[in-house]
Amino acid sequence: MNPPVFRFAPSPNGRLHLGHAYSALLNEKLAREAGGTLLLRIEDIDTTRCTETLVQHCIDDLAWLGIAFEPNPRRQSQHMDDYRAALAKLDAMGLLYPCTCTRSDLARLKDAPRDPDGQPLYDGHCRMHGQGTGPAALRLDVAKTGASAASIWGDVILARKDIGTSYHLSVVVDDALQGATHVVRGADMEQATSIHLLLQTLLGLPHPIYQHHDLIRHQTGRKLSKSAEDRSLADMRAEGATPQDVRKLLGF
Ligand code: GLU
Ligand code: ZN
């Protein structure tokens, strides 16, 4: 049997904080215990938010922590062709439709039921009435897939208007291309797994083993975010913390 492959996949749209360190260190530990490898993937498809400086900071912070990643991290922004190919496959199966609804059009959904991220479920307007003019996103026709668990997300966007792909599509394509056998990530991603499993089935890709860990919380119980009050790894480092201090603080 091939050795297991774990991965850590941060989105560098802010500085990394303790929550990222926890997830990376947990993956490192599980990979080591399983005699497997650990890959790094930089999820930088959103080039408006993930600047080159933040990408570099992310790589530097992880290097400072001394996490044993395999060389040559995958950068999503360099693999748009792979995402386009997957979209073409889903489109050929008749599972996608263009949606030209703008942010202001979508204001009509303010009282609609919500998806697990708290966003209103799309009402299927462009599926039923055809697309309008202007730039189009591509949505998954979830009813046509016959899926039930993933329907909590409604007709999710698989290709955003601005970047031509999406988190859900890219993560599934990359986990398969990188041969990830184990996906270990925060509990905030748990609900998204139903879409990922569905996309794997539709695209004929293997299902990795999923494990979702508790999020590191402040004493107040609030989820750590990249907002100003939460100390980043860089702040801690500037205050004199060592990588060993961070590992110890997080129980590694
Ligand atoms: N890039 C995502 C994040 O940083 C996580 C993706 C994943 O692990 O599936 O929130
Ligand atoms: Zn629409």
PDB file of C-alpha atoms and ligand atoms in Angstrom:
ATOM      1  CA  MET A   1       0.000   0.000   0.000  1.00  0.00           C
ATOM      2  CA  ASN A   2       1.224   3.506  -0.775  1.00  0.00           C
ATOM      3  CA  PRO A   3       2.031   5.691   2.217  1.00  0.00           C
ATOM      4  CA  PRO A   4      -0.759   8.082   3.281  1.00  0.00           C
ATOM      5  CA  VAL A   5      -0.637  11.660   2.016  1.00  0.00           C
ATOM      6  CA  PHE A   6      -1.759  14.507   4.274  1.00  0.00           C
ATOM      7  CA  ARG A   7      -2.021  18.133   3.281  1.00  0.00           C
ATOM      8  CA  PHE A   8      -2.282  21.589   4.798  1.00  0.00           C
ATOM      9  CA  ALA A   9      -3.999  24.144   2.575  1.00  0.00           C
ATOM     10  CA  PRO A  10      -4.018  27.705   3.944  1.00  0.00           C
ATOM     11  CA  SER A  11      -5.575  30.683   2.160  1.00  0.00           C
ATOM     12  CA  PRO A  12      -3.069  33.507   2.538  1.00  0.00           C
ATOM     13  CA  ASN A  13      -5.602  36.342   2.738  1.00  0.00           C
ATOM     14  CA  GLY A  14      -4.165  37.524   6.049  1.00  0.00           C
ATOM     15  CA  ARG A  15      -1.324  36.564   8.383  1.00  0.00           C
ATOM     16  CA  LEU A  16      -1.392  33.032   9.771  1.00  0.00           C
ATOM     17  CA  HIS A  17      -2.489  32.698  13.391  1.00  0.00           C
ATOM     18  CA  LEU A  18      -2.520  29.980  16.037  1.00  0.00           C
ATOM     19  CA  GLY A  19      -5.465  28.203  14.413  1.00  0.00           C
ATOM     20  CA  HIS A  20      -3.427  27.654  11.262  1.00  0.00           C
ATOM     21  CA  ALA A  21      -0.445  26.503  13.301  1.00  0.00           C
ATOM     22  CA  TYR A  22      -2.632  23.986  15.123  1.00  0.00           C
ATOM     23  CA  SER A  23      -3.998  22.525  11.896  1.00  0.00           C
ATOM     24  CA  ALA A  24      -0.558  22.328  10.292  1.00  0.00           C
ATOM     25  CA  LEU A  25       1.015  20.745  13.385  1.00  0.00           C
ATOM     26  CA  LEU A  26      -1.800  18.227  13.710  1.00  0.00           C
ATOM     27  CA  ASN A  27      -1.338  17.202  10.068  1.00  0.00           C
ATOM     28  CA  GLU A  28       2.403  16.936  10.636  1.00  0.00           C
ATOM     29  CA  LYS A  29       1.881  14.700  13.669  1.00  0.00           C
ATOM     30  CA  LEU A  30      -0.692  12.446  11.976  1.00  0.00           C
ATOM     31  CA  ALA A  31       1.458  12.117   8.855  1.00  0.00           C
ATOM     32  CA  ARG A  32       4.474  11.189  10.966  1.00  0.00           C
ATOM     33  CA  GLU A  33       2.520   8.642  13.003  1.00  0.00           C
ATOM     34  CA  ALA A  34       1.097   7.086   9.837  1.00  0.00           C
ATOM     35  CA  GLY A  35       4.477   6.976   8.093  1.00  0.00           C
ATOM     36  CA  GLY A  36       3.065   9.302   5.446  1.00  0.00           C
ATOM     37  CA  THR A  37       3.988  12.566   3.790  1.00  0.00           C
ATOM     38  CA  LEU A  38       2.703  16.110   4.295  1.00  0.00           C
ATOM     39  CA  LEU A  39       2.030  18.438   1.369  1.00  0.00           C
ATOM     40  CA  LEU A  40       1.544  22.188   1.420  1.00  0.00           C
ATOM     41  CA  ARG A  41      -0.945  23.859  -0.889  1.00  0.00           C
ATOM     42  CA  ILE A  42      -1.335  27.620  -1.090  1.00  0.00           C
ATOM     43  CA  GLU A  43      -5.002  28.401  -1.786  1.00  0.00           C
ATOM     44  CA  ASP A  44      -4.496  31.717  -3.533  1.00  0.00           C
ATOM     45  CA  ILE A  45      -7.156  31.661  -6.263  1.00  0.00           C
ATOM     46  CA  ASP A  46      -8.598  34.904  -4.902  1.00  0.00           C
ATOM     47  CA  THR A  47      -5.808  37.098  -6.205  1.00  0.00           C
ATOM     48  CA  THR A  48      -7.532  40.269  -4.981  1.00  0.00           C
ATOM     49  CA  ARG A  49      -7.156  39.126  -1.363  1.00  0.00           C
ATOM     50  CA  CYS A  50      -4.113  36.837  -1.540  1.00  0.00           C
ATOM     51  CA  THR A  51      -1.308  39.211  -2.434  1.00  0.00           C
ATOM     52  CA  GLU A  52       2.211  38.054  -3.285  1.00  0.00           C
ATOM     53  CA  THR A  53       3.401  39.536   0.025  1.00  0.00           C
ATOM     54  CA  LEU A  54       0.857  37.509   2.016  1.00  0.00           C
ATOM     55  CA  VAL A  55       1.761  34.328   0.127  1.00  0.00           C
ATOM     56  CA  GLN A  56       5.414  34.898   0.994  1.00  0.00           C
ATOM     57  CA  HIS A  57       4.555  35.654   4.635  1.00  0.00           C
ATOM     58  CA  CYS A  58       2.564  32.421   4.809  1.00  0.00           C
ATOM     59  CA  ILE A  59       5.478  30.360   3.476  1.00  0.00           C
ATOM     60  CA  ASP A  60       7.877  32.154   5.847  1.00  0.00           C
ATOM     61  CA  ASP A  61       5.656  31.629   8.910  1.00  0.00           C
ATOM     62  CA  LEU A  62       5.418  27.897   8.177  1.00  0.00           C
ATOM     63  CA  ALA A  63       9.164  27.664   7.593  1.00  0.00           C
ATOM     64  CA  TRP A  64       9.726  29.440  10.930  1.00  0.00           C
ATOM     65  CA  LEU A  65       7.509  26.869  12.659  1.00  0.00           C
ATOM     66  CA  GLY A  66       9.730  24.228  11.094  1.00  0.00           C
ATOM     67  CA  ILE A  67       6.942  22.078   9.692  1.00  0.00           C
ATOM     68  CA  ALA A  68       8.184  19.177   7.592  1.00  0.00           C
ATOM     69  CA  PHE A  69       6.396  19.731   4.277  1.00  0.00           C
ATOM     70  CA  GLU A  70       7.400  18.040   1.065  1.00  0.00           C
ATOM     71  CA  PRO A  71       9.231  20.459  -1.273  1.00  0.00           C
ATOM     72  CA  ASN A  72       7.484  22.452  -4.037  1.00  0.00           C
ATOM     73  CA  PRO A  73       4.162  23.557  -2.567  1.00  0.00           C
ATOM     74  CA  ARG A  74       1.300  23.731  -5.056  1.00  0.00           C
ATOM     75  CA  ARG A  75      -0.014  27.227  -5.687  1.00  0.00           C
ATOM     76  CA  GLN A  76      -3.602  27.193  -6.896  1.00  0.00           C
ATOM     77  CA  SER A  77      -3.212  30.428  -8.863  1.00  0.00           C
ATOM     78  CA  GLN A  78      -0.811  28.574 -11.195  1.00  0.00           C
ATOM     79  CA  HIS A  79      -3.253  25.785 -12.047  1.00  0.00           C
ATOM     80  CA  MET A  80      -6.326  27.456 -13.512  1.00  0.00           C
ATOM     81  CA  ASP A  81      -6.225  25.012 -16.456  1.00  0.00           C
ATOM     82  CA  ASP A  82      -6.909  22.112 -14.106  1.00  0.00           C
ATOM     83  CA  TYR A  83      -9.994  23.851 -12.715  1.00  0.00           C
ATOM     84  CA  ARG A  84     -11.226  24.755 -16.211  1.00  0.00           C
ATOM     85  CA  ALA A  85     -10.888  21.107 -17.263  1.00  0.00           C
ATOM     86  CA  ALA A  86     -12.993  19.940 -14.318  1.00  0.00           C
ATOM     87  CA  LEU A  87     -15.622  22.585 -15.059  1.00  0.00           C
ATOM     88  CA  ALA A  88     -15.716  21.482 -18.704  1.00  0.00           C
ATOM     89  CA  LYS A  89     -16.335  17.919 -17.566  1.00  0.00           C
ATOM     90  CA  LEU A  90     -19.227  18.916 -15.300  1.00  0.00           C
ATOM     91  CA  ASP A  91     -20.609  21.174 -18.039  1.00  0.00           C
ATOM     92  CA  ALA A  92     -20.507  18.328 -20.563  1.00  0.00           C
ATOM     93  CA  MET A  93     -22.618  16.338 -18.102  1.00  0.00           C
ATOM     94  CA  GLY A  94     -25.191  19.173 -18.172  1.00  0.00           C
ATOM     95  CA  LEU A  95     -24.697  19.919 -14.468  1.00  0.00           C
ATOM     96  CA  LEU A  96     -23.706  23.590 -14.686  1.00  0.00           C
ATOM     97  CA  TYR A  97     -25.598  26.712 -15.618  1.00  0.00           C
ATOM     98  CA  PRO A  98     -24.513  30.328 -15.997  1.00  0.00           C
ATOM     99  CA  CYS A  99     -25.823  32.831 -13.458  1.00  0.00           C
ATOM    100  CA  THR A 100     -25.608  36.531 -14.205  1.00  0.00           C
ATOM    101  CA  CYS A 101     -27.291  37.669 -11.005  1.00  0.00           C
ATOM    102  CA  THR A 102     -25.471  40.630  -9.491  1.00  0.00           C
ATOM    103  CA  ARG A 103     -25.043  41.340  -5.809  1.00  0.00           C
ATOM    104  CA  SER A 104     -27.982  43.746  -5.967  1.00  0.00           C
ATOM    105  CA  ASP A 105     -30.161  41.173  -7.807  1.00  0.00           C
ATOM    106  CA  LEU A 106     -29.396  38.728  -5.008  1.00  0.00           C
ATOM    107  CA  ALA A 107     -30.763  41.170  -2.436  1.00  0.00           C
ATOM    108  CA  ARG A 108     -34.131  39.598  -3.328  1.00  0.00           C
ATOM    109  CA  LEU A 109     -32.977  36.512  -1.365  1.00  0.00           C
ATOM    110  CA  LYS A 110     -32.749  38.297   1.986  1.00  0.00           C
ATOM    111  CA  ASP A 111     -35.544  36.211   3.513  1.00  0.00           C
ATOM    112  CA  ALA A 112     -34.542  32.938   1.824  1.00  0.00           C
ATOM    113  CA  PRO A 113     -33.371  29.909   3.834  1.00  0.00           C
ATOM    114  CA  ARG A 114     -29.643  29.931   4.569  1.00  0.00           C
ATOM    115  CA  ASP A 115     -26.740  27.627   3.710  1.00  0.00           C
ATOM    116  CA  PRO A 116     -24.341  26.410   6.455  1.00  0.00           C
ATOM    117  CA  ASP A 117     -22.210  29.532   5.967  1.00  0.00           C
ATOM    118  CA  GLY A 118     -25.265  31.685   6.667  1.00  0.00           C
ATOM    119  CA  GLN A 119     -25.662  32.829   3.059  1.00  0.00           C
ATOM    120  CA  PRO A 120     -29.118  32.777   1.457  1.00  0.00           C
ATOM    121  CA  LEU A 121     -29.788  29.766  -0.767  1.00  0.00           C
ATOM    122  CA  TYR A 122     -29.946  30.691  -4.448  1.00  0.00           C
ATOM    123  CA  ASP A 123     -33.469  30.616  -5.875  1.00  0.00           C
ATOM    124  CA  GLY A 124     -32.539  29.074  -9.234  1.00  0.00           C
ATOM    125  CA  HIS A 125     -33.609  32.163 -11.158  1.00  0.00           C
ATOM    126  CA  CYS A 126     -31.061  31.836 -13.998  1.00  0.00           C
ATOM    127  CA  ARG A 127     -31.625  28.059 -14.200  1.00  0.00           C
ATOM    128  CA  MET A 128     -35.359  28.559 -14.695  1.00  0.00           C
ATOM    129  CA  HIS A 129     -35.370  31.760 -16.756  1.00  0.00           C
ATOM    130  CA  GLY A 130     -32.010  31.659 -18.516  1.00  0.00           C
ATOM    131  CA  GLN A 131     -29.046  33.908 -17.999  1.00  0.00           C
ATOM    132  CA  GLY A 132     -29.181  37.681 -18.371  1.00  0.00           C
ATOM    133  CA  THR A 133     -26.460  39.897 -19.763  1.00  0.00           C
ATOM    134  CA  GLY A 134     -23.067  40.595 -18.240  1.00  0.00           C
ATOM    135  CA  PRO A 135     -20.461  38.380 -16.597  1.00  0.00           C
ATOM    136  CA  ALA A 136     -21.688  34.958 -15.499  1.00  0.00           C
ATOM    137  CA  ALA A 137     -20.777  32.672 -12.634  1.00  0.00           C
ATOM    138  CA  LEU A 138     -21.275  28.913 -13.075  1.00  0.00           C
ATOM    139  CA  ARG A 139     -23.559  27.186 -10.599  1.00  0.00           C
ATOM    140  CA  LEU A 140     -24.032  23.486  -9.943  1.00  0.00           C
ATOM    141  CA  ASP A 141     -27.552  22.251 -10.680  1.00  0.00           C
ATOM    142  CA  VAL A 142     -27.668  20.305  -7.441  1.00  0.00           C
ATOM    143  CA  ALA A 143     -31.118  18.781  -8.011  1.00  0.00           C
ATOM    144  CA  LYS A 144     -29.887  17.289 -11.299  1.00  0.00           C
ATOM    145  CA  THR A 145     -26.994  15.565  -9.511  1.00  0.00           C
ATOM    146  CA  GLY A 146     -29.480  13.620  -7.398  1.00  0.00           C
ATOM    147  CA  ALA A 147     -27.458  14.468  -4.279  1.00  0.00           C
ATOM    148  CA  SER A 148     -29.208  14.914  -0.979  1.00  0.00           C
ATOM    149  CA  ALA A 149     -26.570  15.849   1.624  1.00  0.00           C
ATOM    150  CA  ALA A 150     -25.042  18.525  -0.609  1.00  0.00           C
ATOM    151  CA  SER A 151     -28.421  20.137  -1.204  1.00  0.00           C
ATOM    152  CA  ILE A 152     -28.018  22.077   2.074  1.00  0.00           C
ATOM    153  CA  TRP A 153     -25.815  24.374  -0.042  1.00  0.00           C
ATOM    154  CA  GLY A 154     -28.293  24.829  -2.887  1.00  0.00           C
ATOM    155  CA  ASP A 155     -26.916  25.542  -6.371  1.00  0.00           C
ATOM    156  CA  VAL A 156     -23.391  26.435  -5.240  1.00  0.00           C
ATOM    157  CA  ILE A 157     -21.147  28.594  -7.391  1.00  0.00           C
ATOM    158  CA  LEU A 158     -18.331  26.471  -8.827  1.00  0.00           C
ATOM    159  CA  ALA A 159     -16.822  29.236 -10.951  1.00  0.00           C
ATOM    160  CA  ARG A 160     -16.939  32.764  -9.621  1.00  0.00           C
ATOM    161  CA  LYS A 161     -17.396  35.613 -12.107  1.00  0.00           C
ATOM    162  CA  ASP A 162     -14.151  37.278 -11.080  1.00  0.00           C
ATOM    163  CA  ILE A 163     -11.762  34.332 -10.826  1.00  0.00           C
ATOM    164  CA  GLY A 164     -13.308  31.554 -12.939  1.00  0.00           C
ATOM    165  CA  THR A 165     -13.096  28.933 -10.206  1.00  0.00           C
ATOM    166  CA  SER A 166     -14.124  28.530  -6.562  1.00  0.00           C
ATOM    167  CA  TYR A 167     -12.861  27.146  -3.296  1.00  0.00           C
ATOM    168  CA  HIS A 168     -15.031  23.995  -3.557  1.00  0.00           C
ATOM    169  CA  LEU A 169     -13.982  23.077  -7.078  1.00  0.00           C
ATOM    170  CA  SER A 170     -10.280  23.848  -6.615  1.00  0.00           C
ATOM    171  CA  VAL A 171      -9.959  21.972  -3.344  1.00  0.00           C
ATOM    172  CA  VAL A 172     -11.470  18.814  -4.831  1.00  0.00           C
ATOM    173  CA  VAL A 173      -9.393  18.930  -8.015  1.00  0.00           C
ATOM    174  CA  ASP A 174      -6.185  19.579  -6.088  1.00  0.00           C
ATOM    175  CA  ASP A 175      -6.726  16.960  -3.404  1.00  0.00           C
ATOM    176  CA  ALA A 176      -7.067  14.428  -6.235  1.00  0.00           C
ATOM    177  CA  LEU A 177      -4.132  15.727  -8.300  1.00  0.00           C
ATOM    178  CA  GLN A 178      -1.909  15.838  -5.231  1.00  0.00           C
ATOM    179  CA  GLY A 179      -2.991  12.339  -4.221  1.00  0.00           C
ATOM    180  CA  ALA A 180      -4.236  13.404  -0.778  1.00  0.00           C
ATOM    181  CA  THR A 181      -5.488  10.352   1.092  1.00  0.00           C
ATOM    182  CA  HIS A 182      -6.291  12.237   4.332  1.00  0.00           C
ATOM    183  CA  VAL A 183      -7.958  15.632   4.667  1.00  0.00           C
ATOM    184  CA  VAL A 184      -7.553  16.939   8.206  1.00  0.00           C
ATOM    185  CA  ARG A 185      -8.951  20.453   8.680  1.00  0.00           C
ATOM    186  CA  GLY A 186     -10.984  22.639  11.010  1.00  0.00           C
ATOM    187  CA  ALA A 187     -14.556  21.950  12.038  1.00  0.00           C
ATOM    188  CA  ASP A 188     -15.575  25.100  10.133  1.00  0.00           C
ATOM    189  CA  MET A 189     -15.049  23.063   6.939  1.00  0.00           C
ATOM    190  CA  GLU A 190     -17.086  20.065   8.050  1.00  0.00           C
ATOM    191  CA  GLN A 191     -20.308  21.042   6.281  1.00  0.00           C
ATOM    192  CA  ALA A 192     -18.435  21.739   3.053  1.00  0.00           C
ATOM    193  CA  THR A 193     -17.384  18.089   2.922  1.00  0.00           C
ATOM    194  CA  SER A 194     -20.768  17.066   1.504  1.00  0.00           C
ATOM    195  CA  ILE A 195     -20.127  19.169  -1.607  1.00  0.00           C
ATOM    196  CA  HIS A 196     -16.575  17.876  -1.864  1.00  0.00           C
ATOM    197  CA  LEU A 197     -17.762  14.250  -1.736  1.00  0.00           C
ATOM    198  CA  LEU A 198     -20.400  15.017  -4.363  1.00  0.00           C
ATOM    199  CA  LEU A 199     -17.908  16.699  -6.712  1.00  0.00           C
ATOM    200  CA  GLN A 200     -15.508  13.756  -6.312  1.00  0.00           C
ATOM    201  CA  THR A 201     -18.267  11.348  -7.277  1.00  0.00           C
ATOM    202  CA  LEU A 202     -19.306  13.431 -10.291  1.00  0.00           C
ATOM    203  CA  LEU A 203     -15.715  13.855 -11.486  1.00  0.00           C
ATOM    204  CA  GLY A 204     -14.758  10.222 -10.859  1.00  0.00           C
ATOM    205  CA  LEU A 205     -12.147  11.133  -8.228  1.00  0.00           C
ATOM    206  CA  PRO A 206     -11.238   9.125  -5.120  1.00  0.00           C
ATOM    207  CA  HIS A 207     -12.688  10.106  -1.727  1.00  0.00           C
ATOM    208  CA  PRO A 208      -9.992  10.936   0.835  1.00  0.00           C
ATOM    209  CA  ILE A 209     -10.552  10.150   4.515  1.00  0.00           C
ATOM    210  CA  TYR A 210     -11.911  13.275   6.247  1.00  0.00           C
ATOM    211  CA  GLN A 211     -11.257  14.376   9.797  1.00  0.00           C
ATOM    212  CA  HIS A 212     -12.346  17.723  11.240  1.00  0.00           C
ATOM    213  CA  HIS A 213     -10.633  19.065  14.330  1.00  0.00           C
ATOM    214  CA  ASP A 214     -11.959  21.491  16.932  1.00  0.00           C
ATOM    215  CA  LEU A 215     -11.049  25.095  16.334  1.00  0.00           C
ATOM    216  CA  ILE A 216      -8.622  26.839  18.639  1.00  0.00           C
ATOM    217  CA  ARG A 217     -10.662  29.301  20.658  1.00  0.00           C
ATOM    218  CA  HIS A 218     -10.080  32.391  22.711  1.00  0.00           C
ATOM    219  CA  GLN A 219     -11.024  32.196  26.366  1.00  0.00           C
ATOM    220  CA  THR A 220     -14.255  33.897  25.313  1.00  0.00           C
ATOM    221  CA  GLY A 221     -15.041  30.948  23.040  1.00  0.00           C
ATOM    222  CA  ARG A 222     -14.906  33.086  19.938  1.00  0.00           C
ATOM    223  CA  LYS A 223     -13.380  31.487  16.851  1.00  0.00           C
ATOM    224  CA  LEU A 224      -9.934  32.853  16.014  1.00  0.00           C
ATOM    225  CA  SER A 225      -9.968  35.016  12.942  1.00  0.00           C
ATOM    226  CA  LYS A 226      -7.485  37.038  11.018  1.00  0.00           C
ATOM    227  CA  SER A 227      -8.888  40.250  12.482  1.00  0.00           C
ATOM    228  CA  ALA A 228      -6.712  42.758  14.265  1.00  0.00           C
ATOM    229  CA  GLU A 229      -7.261  41.635  17.853  1.00  0.00           C
ATOM    230  CA  ASP A 230      -6.025  38.121  17.192  1.00  0.00           C
ATOM    231  CA  ARG A 231      -2.293  37.805  17.460  1.00  0.00           C
ATOM    232  CA  SER A 232      -0.698  36.370  14.370  1.00  0.00           C
ATOM    233  CA  LEU A 233       2.251  33.992  14.470  1.00  0.00           C
ATOM    234  CA  ALA A 234       4.307  36.947  13.245  1.00  0.00           C
ATOM    235  CA  ASP A 235       3.172  39.039  16.254  1.00  0.00           C
ATOM    236  CA  MET A 236       4.055  36.208  18.621  1.00  0.00           C
ATOM    237  CA  ARG A 237       7.412  35.816  16.944  1.00  0.00           C
ATOM    238  CA  ALA A 238       8.065  39.576  17.248  1.00  0.00           C
ATOM    239  CA  GLU A 239       7.201  39.313  20.946  1.00  0.00           C
ATOM    240  CA  GLY A 240       9.945  36.728  21.326  1.00  0.00           C
ATOM    241  CA  ALA A 241       8.050  33.412  21.074  1.00  0.00           C
ATOM    242  CA  THR A 242      10.023  30.511  19.639  1.00  0.00           C
ATOM    243  CA  PRO A 243       8.617  27.756  17.400  1.00  0.00           C
ATOM    244  CA  GLN A 244       8.970  25.444  20.423  1.00  0.00           C
ATOM    245  CA  ASP A 245       6.798  27.838  22.475  1.00  0.00           C
ATOM    246  CA  VAL A 246       4.080  27.678  19.813  1.00  0.00           C
ATOM    247  CA  ARG A 247       4.244  23.883  19.618  1.00  0.00           C
ATOM    248  CA  LYS A 248       4.062  23.599  23.399  1.00  0.00           C
ATOM    249  CA  LEU A 249       1.193  26.072  23.673  1.00  0.00           C
ATOM    250  CA  LEU A 250      -0.777  23.989  21.164  1.00  0.00           C
ATOM    251  CA  GLY A 251       0.094  20.667  22.776  1.00  0.00           C
ATOM    252  CA  PHE A 252       2.610  19.333  20.229  1.00  0.00           C
TER     253      PHE A 252
HETATM  254  N1  GLU B   1      -8.031  27.070   2.364  1.00  0.00           N
HETATM  255  C1  GLU B   1      -9.028  26.786   3.359  1.00  0.00           C
HETATM  256  C2  GLU B   1      -8.834  27.704   4.542  1.00  0.00           C
HETATM  257  O1  GLU B   1      -7.734  28.149   4.796  1.00  0.00           O
HETATM  258  C3  GLU B   1      -8.984  25.354   3.878  1.00  0.00           C
HETATM  259  C4  GLU B   1      -9.136  24.351   2.824  1.00  0.00           C
HETATM  260  C5  GLU B   1      -9.150  22.906   3.275  1.00  0.00           C
HETATM  261  O2  GLU B   1      -8.370  22.531   4.158  1.00  0.00           O
HETATM  262  O3  GLU B   1      -9.903  22.152   2.673  1.00  0.00           O
HETATM  263  O4  GLU B   1      -9.803  28.000   5.207  1.00  0.00           O
HETATM  264 ZN    ZN B   2     -28.687  34.075 -11.440  1.00  0.00          ZN
END
